[in-house]
Amino acid sequence: MFWSGDKLKEKLVDLVENAEGNTSGVDVDCAAISLTVGNEVYITPSNEKDPNVKQILDDKKPQFVIPKGQFALLLTAETLYVPTTALAFISFKAKYKFKGLINVSGFHVDPGWKGQLTFSVYNAGPTDIVLERGKPFALIWYADLDSTATAENAKKYKTPVKKLNSDKISDMTGEVFSPFKLKQEIDDLKKELLTLESKIIARYSTVIFAVFTAILGFAIKDHVIKFFDNLVN
């Protein structure tokens, strides 16, 4: 059975903590806990100028953009704990779903988990999506298990997850052949073909005109000579 908002508020101190180690500012939204964007993010580069490493967000640069057709790794600001008597489920807030943001990293959190959550996302929408550090973007629900998870079936971590590690980022590196990028490349090829076509037409139209003039001149040469002979005589 899913936990109610009242139960979440009652157990909040045992389930979640912010960057300062308390529950200040943590919001219970109906029957879920709101999750906010943390201070680390990685976005797959959409061109050669984009950085291919994670970005650190701060007060001077709290916002970032996930371009359409690109993947990203998002770290939550909150550290979460899932008791061994429960299972948690995660999803984006509807406002980001409507924009086309898709969670591709899974939809549950195992019993025994402790640490910040990493969301692997894909922007399948028609426009770029802007997110900001400290702003809510996802939700987590808790549900009871029929029995306590055994040590074999519960997550075990020596230290809580607190950052985007290099292994996760390495798995995301490489060029992303998104539909939007392919469309852009096709449009660029069309422009190049049109430019090439106009150059070919301009070059060969001169040649064709010269050939046509020569043929025409040769064809009427006798008539021109006869015309001038008649004028002289």
PDB file of C-alpha atoms in Angstrom:
ATOM      1  CA  MET A   1       0.000   0.000   0.000  1.00  0.00           C
ATOM      2  CA  PHE A   2       1.266   3.465  -0.876  1.00  0.00           C
ATOM      3  CA  TRP A   3       2.066   5.816   1.964  1.00  0.00           C
ATOM      4  CA  SER A   4      -0.175   8.806   2.520  1.00  0.00           C
ATOM      5  CA  GLY A   5       1.005  12.378   2.790  1.00  0.00           C
ATOM      6  CA  ASP A   6       0.400  12.272   6.540  1.00  0.00           C
ATOM      7  CA  LYS A   7       2.605   9.205   6.942  1.00  0.00           C
ATOM      8  CA  LEU A   8       5.334  10.800   4.826  1.00  0.00           C
ATOM      9  CA  LYS A   9       5.290  13.913   7.018  1.00  0.00           C
ATOM     10  CA  GLU A  10       5.411  11.746  10.134  1.00  0.00           C
ATOM     11  CA  LYS A  11       8.453   9.798   8.889  1.00  0.00           C
ATOM     12  CA  LEU A  12      10.044  12.612   6.855  1.00  0.00           C
ATOM     13  CA  VAL A  13      13.111  12.971   9.071  1.00  0.00           C
ATOM     14  CA  ASP A  14      13.919   9.277   8.491  1.00  0.00           C
ATOM     15  CA  LEU A  15      13.375   9.414   4.720  1.00  0.00           C
ATOM     16  CA  VAL A  16      15.030  12.536   3.375  1.00  0.00           C
ATOM     17  CA  GLU A  17      17.470  15.305   4.200  1.00  0.00           C
ATOM     18  CA  ASN A  18      18.592  18.399   2.330  1.00  0.00           C
ATOM     19  CA  ALA A  19      22.173  19.511   1.691  1.00  0.00           C
ATOM     20  CA  GLU A  20      22.351  20.885   5.261  1.00  0.00           C
ATOM     21  CA  GLY A  21      21.352  17.536   6.751  1.00  0.00           C
ATOM     22  CA  ASN A  22      17.812  18.439   7.818  1.00  0.00           C
ATOM     23  CA  THR A  23      14.308  18.512   6.327  1.00  0.00           C
ATOM     24  CA  SER A  24      13.971  22.282   6.053  1.00  0.00           C
ATOM     25  CA  GLY A  25      12.390  23.167   2.719  1.00  0.00           C
ATOM     26  CA  VAL A  26      11.520  19.553   1.891  1.00  0.00           C
ATOM     27  CA  ASP A  27       7.985  19.515   0.520  1.00  0.00           C
ATOM     28  CA  VAL A  28       5.380  16.750   0.721  1.00  0.00           C
ATOM     29  CA  ASP A  29       3.210  17.016  -2.386  1.00  0.00           C
ATOM     30  CA  CYS A  30      -0.033  15.075  -1.805  1.00  0.00           C
ATOM     31  CA  ALA A  31       1.254  11.508  -1.328  1.00  0.00           C
ATOM     32  CA  ALA A  32       4.803  12.113  -2.582  1.00  0.00           C
ATOM     33  CA  ILE A  33       7.974  13.961  -1.636  1.00  0.00           C
ATOM     34  CA  SER A  34       9.167  16.635  -4.064  1.00  0.00           C
ATOM     35  CA  LEU A  35      12.726  16.275  -5.322  1.00  0.00           C
ATOM     36  CA  THR A  36      14.783  19.264  -6.404  1.00  0.00           C
ATOM     37  CA  VAL A  37      17.689  19.659  -8.812  1.00  0.00           C
ATOM     38  CA  GLY A  38      21.084  19.246  -7.148  1.00  0.00           C
ATOM     39  CA  ASN A  39      24.374  20.984  -7.872  1.00  0.00           C
ATOM     40  CA  GLU A  40      25.731  18.546 -10.481  1.00  0.00           C
ATOM     41  CA  VAL A  41      24.482  17.858 -13.988  1.00  0.00           C
ATOM     42  CA  TYR A  42      25.857  16.291 -17.149  1.00  0.00           C
ATOM     43  CA  ILE A  43      24.418  17.010 -20.600  1.00  0.00           C
ATOM     44  CA  THR A  44      25.468  15.208 -23.762  1.00  0.00           C
ATOM     45  CA  PRO A  45      27.080  17.748 -26.124  1.00  0.00           C
ATOM     46  CA  SER A  46      24.983  18.884 -29.082  1.00  0.00           C
ATOM     47  CA  ASN A  47      28.012  20.364 -30.870  1.00  0.00           C
ATOM     48  CA  GLU A  48      31.807  20.398 -30.654  1.00  0.00           C
ATOM     49  CA  LYS A  49      31.851  23.536 -28.482  1.00  0.00           C
ATOM     50  CA  ASP A  50      29.742  22.043 -25.670  1.00  0.00           C
ATOM     51  CA  PRO A  51      31.654  20.677 -22.635  1.00  0.00           C
ATOM     52  CA  ASN A  52      31.893  16.904 -22.347  1.00  0.00           C
ATOM     53  CA  VAL A  53      32.168  16.892 -18.546  1.00  0.00           C
ATOM     54  CA  LYS A  54      29.705  17.445 -15.729  1.00  0.00           C
ATOM     55  CA  GLN A  55      28.697  20.962 -14.767  1.00  0.00           C
ATOM     56  CA  ILE A  56      28.733  22.303 -11.222  1.00  0.00           C
ATOM     57  CA  LEU A  57      25.774  24.578 -10.526  1.00  0.00           C
ATOM     58  CA  ASP A  58      26.056  27.448  -8.064  1.00  0.00           C
ATOM     59  CA  ASP A  59      24.407  30.760  -7.209  1.00  0.00           C
ATOM     60  CA  LYS A  60      26.116  32.491 -10.139  1.00  0.00           C
ATOM     61  CA  LYS A  61      25.079  29.800 -12.593  1.00  0.00           C
ATOM     62  CA  PRO A  62      22.010  27.994 -11.230  1.00  0.00           C
ATOM     63  CA  GLN A  63      20.330  27.264 -14.571  1.00  0.00           C
ATOM     64  CA  PHE A  64      21.141  24.886 -17.402  1.00  0.00           C
ATOM     65  CA  VAL A  65      19.562  23.825 -20.681  1.00  0.00           C
ATOM     66  CA  ILE A  66      18.833  20.325 -21.972  1.00  0.00           C
ATOM     67  CA  PRO A  67      18.689  20.787 -25.760  1.00  0.00           C
ATOM     68  CA  LYS A  68      16.028  18.934 -27.695  1.00  0.00           C
ATOM     69  CA  GLY A  69      17.222  15.479 -28.675  1.00  0.00           C
ATOM     70  CA  GLN A  70      19.910  15.294 -25.970  1.00  0.00           C
ATOM     71  CA  PHE A  71      20.412  13.167 -22.847  1.00  0.00           C
ATOM     72  CA  ALA A  72      21.326  14.390 -19.371  1.00  0.00           C
ATOM     73  CA  LEU A  73      22.200  13.113 -15.909  1.00  0.00           C
ATOM     74  CA  LEU A  74      20.510  14.981 -13.057  1.00  0.00           C
ATOM     75  CA  LEU A  75      21.460  14.622  -9.401  1.00  0.00           C
ATOM     76  CA  THR A  76      18.885  15.357  -6.717  1.00  0.00           C
ATOM     77  CA  ALA A  77      19.707  17.868  -4.008  1.00  0.00           C
ATOM     78  CA  GLU A  78      18.112  15.595  -1.404  1.00  0.00           C
ATOM     79  CA  THR A  79      19.654  12.506   0.133  1.00  0.00           C
ATOM     80  CA  LEU A  80      16.996   9.809   0.329  1.00  0.00           C
ATOM     81  CA  TYR A  81      16.582   6.680   2.378  1.00  0.00           C
ATOM     82  CA  VAL A  82      14.267   3.795   1.543  1.00  0.00           C
ATOM     83  CA  PRO A  83      13.591   1.505   4.531  1.00  0.00           C
ATOM     84  CA  THR A  84      13.957  -2.232   4.027  1.00  0.00           C
ATOM     85  CA  THR A  85      10.212  -2.483   4.662  1.00  0.00           C
ATOM     86  CA  ALA A  86       9.357  -0.324   1.658  1.00  0.00           C
ATOM     87  CA  LEU A  87       9.901   0.269  -2.049  1.00  0.00           C
ATOM     88  CA  ALA A  88       9.908   3.720  -3.651  1.00  0.00           C
ATOM     89  CA  PHE A  89       8.763   4.926  -7.075  1.00  0.00           C
ATOM     90  CA  ILE A  90       9.967   8.018  -8.919  1.00  0.00           C
ATOM     91  CA  SER A  91       8.651  10.160 -11.747  1.00  0.00           C
ATOM     92  CA  PHE A  92       8.941  13.667 -13.160  1.00  0.00           C
ATOM     93  CA  LYS A  93       6.495  16.415 -12.380  1.00  0.00           C
ATOM     94  CA  ALA A  94       3.807  16.745 -15.046  1.00  0.00           C
ATOM     95  CA  LYS A  95       5.044  20.154 -16.262  1.00  0.00           C
ATOM     96  CA  TYR A  96       8.270  18.549 -17.501  1.00  0.00           C
ATOM     97  CA  LYS A  97       6.521  15.496 -18.940  1.00  0.00           C
ATOM     98  CA  PHE A  98       4.362  17.798 -21.044  1.00  0.00           C
ATOM     99  CA  LYS A  99       7.528  19.430 -22.380  1.00  0.00           C
ATOM    100  CA  GLY A 100       8.817  16.044 -23.534  1.00  0.00           C
ATOM    101  CA  LEU A 101      11.301  15.175 -20.775  1.00  0.00           C
ATOM    102  CA  ILE A 102      11.538  11.390 -20.405  1.00  0.00           C
ATOM    103  CA  ASN A 103      13.035   9.422 -17.527  1.00  0.00           C
ATOM    104  CA  VAL A 104      15.134   6.615 -19.040  1.00  0.00           C
ATOM    105  CA  SER A 105      16.896   5.464 -15.858  1.00  0.00           C
ATOM    106  CA  GLY A 106      14.103   3.467 -14.245  1.00  0.00           C
ATOM    107  CA  PHE A 107      11.115   4.143 -12.054  1.00  0.00           C
ATOM    108  CA  HIS A 108      11.813   2.556  -8.672  1.00  0.00           C
ATOM    109  CA  VAL A 109      14.266   2.828  -5.772  1.00  0.00           C
ATOM    110  CA  ASP A 110      15.247  -0.392  -4.013  1.00  0.00           C
ATOM    111  CA  PRO A 111      14.802  -1.152  -0.306  1.00  0.00           C
ATOM    112  CA  GLY A 112      17.860  -0.120   1.673  1.00  0.00           C
ATOM    113  CA  TRP A 113      18.866   2.678  -0.686  1.00  0.00           C
ATOM    114  CA  LYS A 114      20.579   5.692   0.841  1.00  0.00           C
ATOM    115  CA  GLY A 115      21.984   8.597  -1.125  1.00  0.00           C
ATOM    116  CA  GLN A 116      21.145  11.161  -3.750  1.00  0.00           C
ATOM    117  CA  LEU A 117      19.271   9.911  -6.803  1.00  0.00           C
ATOM    118  CA  THR A 118      20.624  10.160 -10.335  1.00  0.00           C
ATOM    119  CA  PHE A 119      18.069  10.611 -13.106  1.00  0.00           C
ATOM    120  CA  SER A 120      19.042   9.752 -16.666  1.00  0.00           C
ATOM    121  CA  VAL A 121      16.757  11.806 -18.896  1.00  0.00           C
ATOM    122  CA  TYR A 122      16.077  12.466 -22.574  1.00  0.00           C
ATOM    123  CA  ASN A 123      14.518  15.568 -24.075  1.00  0.00           C
ATOM    124  CA  ALA A 124      12.102  14.224 -26.685  1.00  0.00           C
ATOM    125  CA  GLY A 125      10.218  17.510 -26.901  1.00  0.00           C
ATOM    126  CA  PRO A 126      10.280  20.075 -29.718  1.00  0.00           C
ATOM    127  CA  THR A 127      12.081  22.746 -27.663  1.00  0.00           C
ATOM    128  CA  ASP A 128      15.004  23.073 -25.260  1.00  0.00           C
ATOM    129  CA  ILE A 129      14.167  22.579 -21.567  1.00  0.00           C
ATOM    130  CA  VAL A 130      15.542  24.872 -18.861  1.00  0.00           C
ATOM    131  CA  LEU A 131      16.020  23.557 -15.316  1.00  0.00           C
ATOM    132  CA  GLU A 132      17.370  25.273 -12.217  1.00  0.00           C
ATOM    133  CA  ARG A 133      19.249  24.157  -9.127  1.00  0.00           C
ATOM    134  CA  GLY A 134      16.997  23.899  -6.090  1.00  0.00           C
ATOM    135  CA  LYS A 135      13.769  23.821  -8.093  1.00  0.00           C
ATOM    136  CA  PRO A 136      11.410  20.796  -7.828  1.00  0.00           C
ATOM    137  CA  PHE A 137      11.408  18.563 -10.890  1.00  0.00           C
ATOM    138  CA  ALA A 138      10.489  15.059  -9.687  1.00  0.00           C
ATOM    139  CA  LEU A 139       8.467  13.137  -7.095  1.00  0.00           C
ATOM    140  CA  ILE A 140       9.052  10.014  -5.019  1.00  0.00           C
ATOM    141  CA  TRP A 141       6.337   7.747  -3.597  1.00  0.00           C
ATOM    142  CA  TYR A 142       6.768   5.065  -0.921  1.00  0.00           C
ATOM    143  CA  ALA A 143       4.897   1.766  -0.696  1.00  0.00           C
ATOM    144  CA  ASP A 144       4.986  -1.033   1.880  1.00  0.00           C
ATOM    145  CA  LEU A 145       6.460  -4.451   1.119  1.00  0.00           C
ATOM    146  CA  ASP A 146       4.633  -7.546   2.352  1.00  0.00           C
ATOM    147  CA  SER A 147       7.699  -8.329   4.491  1.00  0.00           C
ATOM    148  CA  THR A 148      11.040  -6.795   5.381  1.00  0.00           C
ATOM    149  CA  ALA A 149      13.650  -7.166   2.643  1.00  0.00           C
ATOM    150  CA  THR A 150      16.416  -9.542   3.646  1.00  0.00           C
ATOM    151  CA  ALA A 151      20.056  -8.486   3.548  1.00  0.00           C
ATOM    152  CA  GLU A 152      20.394 -10.370   0.263  1.00  0.00           C
ATOM    153  CA  ASN A 153      17.582  -8.372  -1.362  1.00  0.00           C
ATOM    154  CA  ALA A 154      18.352  -4.913   0.012  1.00  0.00           C
ATOM    155  CA  LYS A 155      20.766  -2.335  -1.348  1.00  0.00           C
ATOM    156  CA  LYS A 156      24.129  -2.105   0.388  1.00  0.00           C
ATOM    157  CA  TYR A 157      26.333   0.968   0.074  1.00  0.00           C
ATOM    158  CA  LYS A 158      29.482   1.660   2.059  1.00  0.00           C
ATOM    159  CA  THR A 159      29.013   5.395   1.547  1.00  0.00           C
ATOM    160  CA  PRO A 160      25.894   7.216   0.323  1.00  0.00           C
ATOM    161  CA  VAL A 161      25.804   8.369  -3.301  1.00  0.00           C
ATOM    162  CA  LYS A 162      26.717  12.062  -3.238  1.00  0.00           C
ATOM    163  CA  LYS A 163      27.904  12.918  -6.759  1.00  0.00           C
ATOM    164  CA  LEU A 164      27.877  12.033 -10.442  1.00  0.00           C
ATOM    165  CA  ASN A 165      30.811   9.680 -10.783  1.00  0.00           C
ATOM    166  CA  SER A 166      32.978   9.391 -13.880  1.00  0.00           C
ATOM    167  CA  ASP A 167      31.654   5.922 -14.767  1.00  0.00           C
ATOM    168  CA  LYS A 168      28.117   7.201 -15.256  1.00  0.00           C
ATOM    169  CA  ILE A 169      29.340  10.126 -17.325  1.00  0.00           C
ATOM    170  CA  SER A 170      31.585   7.897 -19.455  1.00  0.00           C
ATOM    171  CA  ASP A 171      28.577   5.718 -20.269  1.00  0.00           C
ATOM    172  CA  MET A 172      26.806   8.799 -21.655  1.00  0.00           C
ATOM    173  CA  THR A 173      29.657  10.237 -23.720  1.00  0.00           C
ATOM    174  CA  GLY A 174      29.644  10.006 -27.483  1.00  0.00           C
ATOM    175  CA  GLU A 175      27.708  11.646 -30.260  1.00  0.00           C
ATOM    176  CA  VAL A 176      23.930  11.431 -29.997  1.00  0.00           C
ATOM    177  CA  PHE A 177      22.217  11.013 -33.366  1.00  0.00           C
ATOM    178  CA  SER A 178      18.904  12.513 -32.361  1.00  0.00           C
ATOM    179  CA  PRO A 179      16.085  13.122 -34.873  1.00  0.00           C
ATOM    180  CA  PHE A 180      16.559  16.864 -34.404  1.00  0.00           C
ATOM    181  CA  LYS A 181      20.275  16.706 -35.142  1.00  0.00           C
ATOM    182  CA  LEU A 182      19.708  14.496 -38.175  1.00  0.00           C
ATOM    183  CA  LYS A 183      17.082  16.944 -39.445  1.00  0.00           C
ATOM    184  CA  GLN A 184      19.529  19.816 -39.001  1.00  0.00           C
ATOM    185  CA  GLU A 185      22.213  17.925 -40.926  1.00  0.00           C
ATOM    186  CA  ILE A 186      19.726  17.155 -43.717  1.00  0.00           C
ATOM    187  CA  ASP A 187      18.722  20.831 -43.876  1.00  0.00           C
ATOM    188  CA  ASP A 188      22.406  21.812 -44.057  1.00  0.00           C
ATOM    189  CA  LEU A 189      22.924  19.346 -46.916  1.00  0.00           C
ATOM    190  CA  LYS A 190      19.924  20.808 -48.744  1.00  0.00           C
ATOM    191  CA  LYS A 191      21.407  24.294 -48.436  1.00  0.00           C
ATOM    192  CA  GLU A 192      24.762  23.060 -49.731  1.00  0.00           C
ATOM    193  CA  LEU A 193      23.075  21.330 -52.678  1.00  0.00           C
ATOM    194  CA  LEU A 194      21.092  24.460 -53.535  1.00  0.00           C
ATOM    195  CA  THR A 195      24.269  26.547 -53.380  1.00  0.00           C
ATOM    196  CA  LEU A 196      26.112  24.037 -55.558  1.00  0.00           C
ATOM    197  CA  GLU A 197      23.205  23.907 -57.997  1.00  0.00           C
ATOM    198  CA  SER A 198      23.136  27.690 -58.349  1.00  0.00           C
ATOM    199  CA  LYS A 199      26.902  27.741 -58.982  1.00  0.00           C
ATOM    200  CA  ILE A 200      26.594  25.021 -61.625  1.00  0.00           C
ATOM    201  CA  ILE A 201      23.732  26.844 -63.334  1.00  0.00           C
ATOM    202  CA  ALA A 202      25.639  30.142 -63.289  1.00  0.00           C
ATOM    203  CA  ARG A 203      28.793  28.540 -64.703  1.00  0.00           C
ATOM    204  CA  TYR A 204      27.213  26.408 -67.403  1.00  0.00           C
ATOM    205  CA  SER A 205      24.638  28.977 -68.458  1.00  0.00           C
ATOM    206  CA  THR A 206      27.532  31.136 -69.673  1.00  0.00           C
ATOM    207  CA  VAL A 207      29.002  28.202 -71.582  1.00  0.00           C
ATOM    208  CA  ILE A 208      25.634  27.268 -73.063  1.00  0.00           C
ATOM    209  CA  PHE A 209      25.008  30.865 -74.119  1.00  0.00           C
ATOM    210  CA  ALA A 210      28.433  31.042 -75.782  1.00  0.00           C
ATOM    211  CA  VAL A 211      27.845  27.756 -77.631  1.00  0.00           C
ATOM    212  CA  PHE A 212      24.369  28.850 -78.679  1.00  0.00           C
ATOM    213  CA  THR A 213      25.732  32.185 -79.940  1.00  0.00           C
ATOM    214  CA  ALA A 214      28.456  30.415 -81.922  1.00  0.00           C
ATOM    215  CA  ILE A 215      25.977  27.997 -83.489  1.00  0.00           C
ATOM    216  CA  LEU A 216      23.581  30.809 -84.292  1.00  0.00           C
ATOM    217  CA  GLY A 217      26.378  32.864 -85.806  1.00  0.00           C
ATOM    218  CA  PHE A 218      27.528  29.957 -87.936  1.00  0.00           C
ATOM    219  CA  ALA A 219      23.961  29.272 -89.051  1.00  0.00           C
ATOM    220  CA  ILE A 220      23.288  32.820 -90.240  1.00  0.00           C
ATOM    221  CA  LYS A 221      26.798  33.549 -91.523  1.00  0.00           C
ATOM    222  CA  ASP A 222      25.887  33.005 -95.184  1.00  0.00           C
ATOM    223  CA  HIS A 223      22.785  35.157 -94.860  1.00  0.00           C
ATOM    224  CA  VAL A 224      24.765  37.985 -93.293  1.00  0.00           C
ATOM    225  CA  ILE A 225      27.437  37.852 -96.011  1.00  0.00           C
ATOM    226  CA  LYS A 226      24.784  37.813 -98.734  1.00  0.00           C
ATOM    227  CA  PHE A 227      23.012  40.752 -97.083  1.00  0.00           C
ATOM    228  CA  PHE A 228      26.162  42.887 -97.086  1.00  0.00           C
ATOM    229  CA  ASP A 229      26.987  41.864-100.679  1.00  0.00           C
ATOM    230  CA  ASN A 230      23.577  43.102-101.755  1.00  0.00           C
ATOM    231  CA  LEU A 231      24.177  46.384 -99.967  1.00  0.00           C
ATOM    232  CA  VAL A 232      27.516  46.881-101.727  1.00  0.00           C
ATOM    233  CA  ASN A 233      26.138  46.001-105.140  1.00  0.00           C
TER     234      ASN A 233
END
